[in-house]
Structure formats: C-alpha cells, structure tokens
Amino acid sequence: MTQATVTKARTFTHLVSKEGGVKYPLEALNVCEETFSPLEVAYDYDAIRAQVSRETIEAGPNSIWRYKAFLPVESENPIDVGTGMTPLVKSNRLARRLGLKNLYIKNDAVNMPTLSFKDRVVSVALTRAKELGFSTVSCASTGNLANSTAAIAARAGLDCCVFIPSDLEAGKVLGTLIYNPTLMAVKGNYDQVNRLCSEVANTYGWGFVNINLRAYYSEGSKTLGYEVAEQLGWKLPDHVVAPLASGSLFTKIYKGFREFAKVGLVDDKNVRFSGAQAEGCSPISQAFKEGRDFISPVKPNTIAKSIAIGNPADGVYALDVARKTQGNIEDVTDAEIIEGMKLLAETEGIFTETAGGTTIAVLKKLVEAGKINPDETTVVYITGNGLKTQEAVQGYVGEPLLIDPKLDSFERALERSRTLERLEWQQTIV
Ligand SMILES: *Cc1c(COP(=O)(O)O)cnc(C)c1O
C-alpha cells in the first residue's frame, strides 16, 4: 500500500459507560447519567487494524504518538514533548537477589518531561482538551499529575490551575510552581481535593484532565502496555506488577495488551496482573484479600503520597483485572517502601520515588510468598522519580564523609569507612 492510499479515518467512535454499555458523544463527560459508572472511549478496531502494523509503528515517532491510532485524539499534530518510549531494562542484579530469571524494569522514572508516567496521560488529555476547545486546564493531583499538567500546559500555551493536598513533598510543589500555573494547596487529603475539583469543574467550564477529560486522559496509560509488548519483541509478558492509586493505570495496561492482541500485533495470552499498594492506604488490597467485590474507602496515612487515594475511582475494575488474570494485590509498610527504594537503587542504579519503592517491595513480597514463578517473564512498572520524594529516604541513606582537602584526611576517612563496612558485614552474617 502506498502512503497516499492510507486513509487515516478517526479510529475512536464514541464514549460508552463501563456498565450497561450506554453510548455518549465524544465530549467532555465522565460519568453515565443512567448507571453512574465511568465512561470509556470506544474504538473501531477494524479501522485500527487497517491503519497499523508492526512496521508502521516502528517507523513512527519515538514517543507515545507512534500508537496514535489507539489513542482518542484527532489532531495531526498532537502535543509531543517526547513522552514515552522509556527504557525497558532487563534486570540482572535485582533479579538474582530475588531469585527471578526473567525480570524486566519499565523505567518511567525517566519519562519526559516531568519524570513520571503521568506525562503519558496528560499528553493525551491536553491534546484532546485543545480539540474540545478548552483554554484553561486543571487537575486534582497527588503531586506528579500537577507537575505534568503544569509543564505540558505551559508548552501548549494553555492556562493552568491545579489542585494538590497541602502536605505534599517539596519537590512536587516546586516541580509544579516552576511552570507558573495557579497552584491551589488544599488543606485536606486527595479525596477532599477531588471532591472540591468536581464542584469547580461543574461551575467553571475548565478541562479537568482527571475529571471531565478522564475518559481521554486514562487512555494514555495504555501506552505502558504497548511499549512493553513492542520492547519485548512484539510479545506479551507472563506477569506484570504495577502500583495502584485510583486503579486506572493498572486497568489500562491490561486494556493495552488486549487491544494489541485483538488487532493481531501480538499473540494473545493470559498476562497475570499483580497490584501494589502502601499499607497506610490499601483499600483495593484489603478488598482483594477479603474476597470483597466492593471497596471500603480509607483515610490515607503513608509516605507513598503519590498513590494515596482512599476512595479509588477504578478500584473495583482493578480488583476484577487482578482476579480474572490470576494475579494478586499486596500492600507493604512504609519501612518496606524505603527498603524497596534502596534495593532498586543499589541493584539497578534507578532512583525511584515512594510509589516505585512500594512496587518493588510488593514484588519482593510476592516472590517470597511463591506467587511469582521464577521462570515467568515479569515486568515491574516503575512510575516515578526519587528526586521528587527525597524526604522519604532522608536519614536512611548514610552521610557523606567530610574531609579536609588533604591526602591523609582522605586516607583516614577511607580506612574508617572500610572498618565500619566490615563491622556491618560481620553483623549481618552472625
Ligand atoms: C498517579 C500515580 C500512580 C497511579 O495511578 P492511578 O492510575 O491513579 O492508579 C502510580 N505511580 C505514580 C508515581 C503516580 O504518580
């Protein structure tokens, strides 16, 4: 087929309620008026199949937009700030430490432009916001979403007003302010911020990426599935481990794998989905362990603030994905989260934030409980960067050795540190 005969028809057709299948037009709507269930974007998969192949994707941009046919935007020029195509790293030292043979790390700690997976969802949401005619964009955020919305709105020339809980880490606050949005720090937790934003969205006619644009926004997370499949040589993994906040990311990686199989880009198979939460905010994990199919909201209390959502919008759908794929959902303590951050850094050279520490700690816990087979091709999703949550590990990472600019001062310090290391090592073997 020549370039000229490829008709790039719109591949997304309507919005549809997750329960009951009620259809809606492609506008800024987020919940079904009849069933009260969330709305999702529906596609014409025959049209997608006709437009894409492994070769056309490989020849596409080095960003999430190589998968544009699977995303709900029409523009020929979507907002492309280099988001996506982050490294999929084969793990050697962490894998050996855990006793796994085929472990891969999907490293969104280096996603562009703001170093978390949220740049994927925001690139899609703001492209769609422009198409729908919004001039002011907004969000309710646990931190990373505020960074990403402010940065990409700046790039796109959109007005931006974002809402966060007032107790976030300094790096998340500064990492938003630098882009000069209006930043509202709300005296309350994320669930209270979110409720306030729903009221503002109804009154102000702004495009809230994770409220009235949520159907479009959430589709951006599918690219975390597509990229892993492509980077594994057009194959699906056996098992994935990913963090859960609202549960959206988790369900969309699943949707991404299903779609790739549906249009014939990969062979179909059951991929097991395991989810990670912090014990101090684990409503989905609790429901999983108690065999419930509903979520009981909790009040968050954990250092893993970026995933601290006590009343998760997609919690029941995440539960369903974990159960029907024979996966698991686990939670870990704040102390284990810190250990998880250190473990990933010391074995693989990746500094992740508390959400990544949670995911690594849950991976370890699942392996130790025999819930991940050492031979399975397992992908662990690292979704954010440790430089943004430095408070979490302050005091747990040792101190620099302060010396005079003299050789003998250096040598004394080196001797002292080697002796200390030996003592510590002896303590660990007795
Ligand atoms: C937002 C966030 C998540 C989880 O996202 P959901 O789609 O709400 O489950 C995971 N990791 C990090 C670093 C985040 O910022």
Coordinates of C-alpha atoms and ligand atoms in Angstrom, one line a residue, residues 116-118 142 144-145 172 214 217 221 243-250 306-307 309 353 355-356 383-385, ligand 1:
S116 CA 6.7 10.2 35.9
F117 CA 4.2 8.1 33.9
K118 CA 1.6 11.0 34.3
T142 CA -1.4 13.7 44.4
N144 CA 3.0 14.0 39.8
L145 CA -0.1 14.9 37.9
K172 CA 6.4 18.0 43.9
R214 CA -10.8 11.4 32.4
Y217 CA -6.8 11.0 29.9
S221 CA -1.8 4.7 30.3
P243 CA 1.2 0.3 41.6
L244 CA -2.4 1.2 42.3
A245 CA -3.8 4.6 43.3
S246 CA -7.1 5.2 41.6
G247 CA -6.5 1.8 39.8
S248 CA -6.7 3.4 36.4
L249 CA -3.1 2.8 35.2
F250 CA -3.4 -0.9 36.1
S306 CA 1.6 9.8 45.0
I307 CA -0.6 6.7 45.3
I309 CA -6.1 7.6 47.2
E353 CA 10.1 7.6 44.4
A355 CA 5.4 4.6 44.6
G356 CA 8.3 2.7 42.9
T383 CA 6.3 5.0 37.6
G384 CA 8.1 8.0 39.2
N385 CA 11.4 9.6 40.1
Ligands
LIG1 C1 -0.6 8.6 39.8 C2 0.5 7.6 40.1 C3 0.2 6.2 40.1 C4 -1.1 5.5 40.0 O1 -2.0 6.0 39.1 P1 -3.5 5.5 39.0 O2 -3.8 5.5 37.6 O3 -4.4 6.5 39.7 O4 -3.7 4.2 39.7 C5 1.3 5.4 40.2 N1 2.6 5.9 40.4 C6 2.8 7.2 40.4 C7 4.2 7.7 40.6 C8 1.8 8.1 40.2 O5 2.1 9.4 40.3

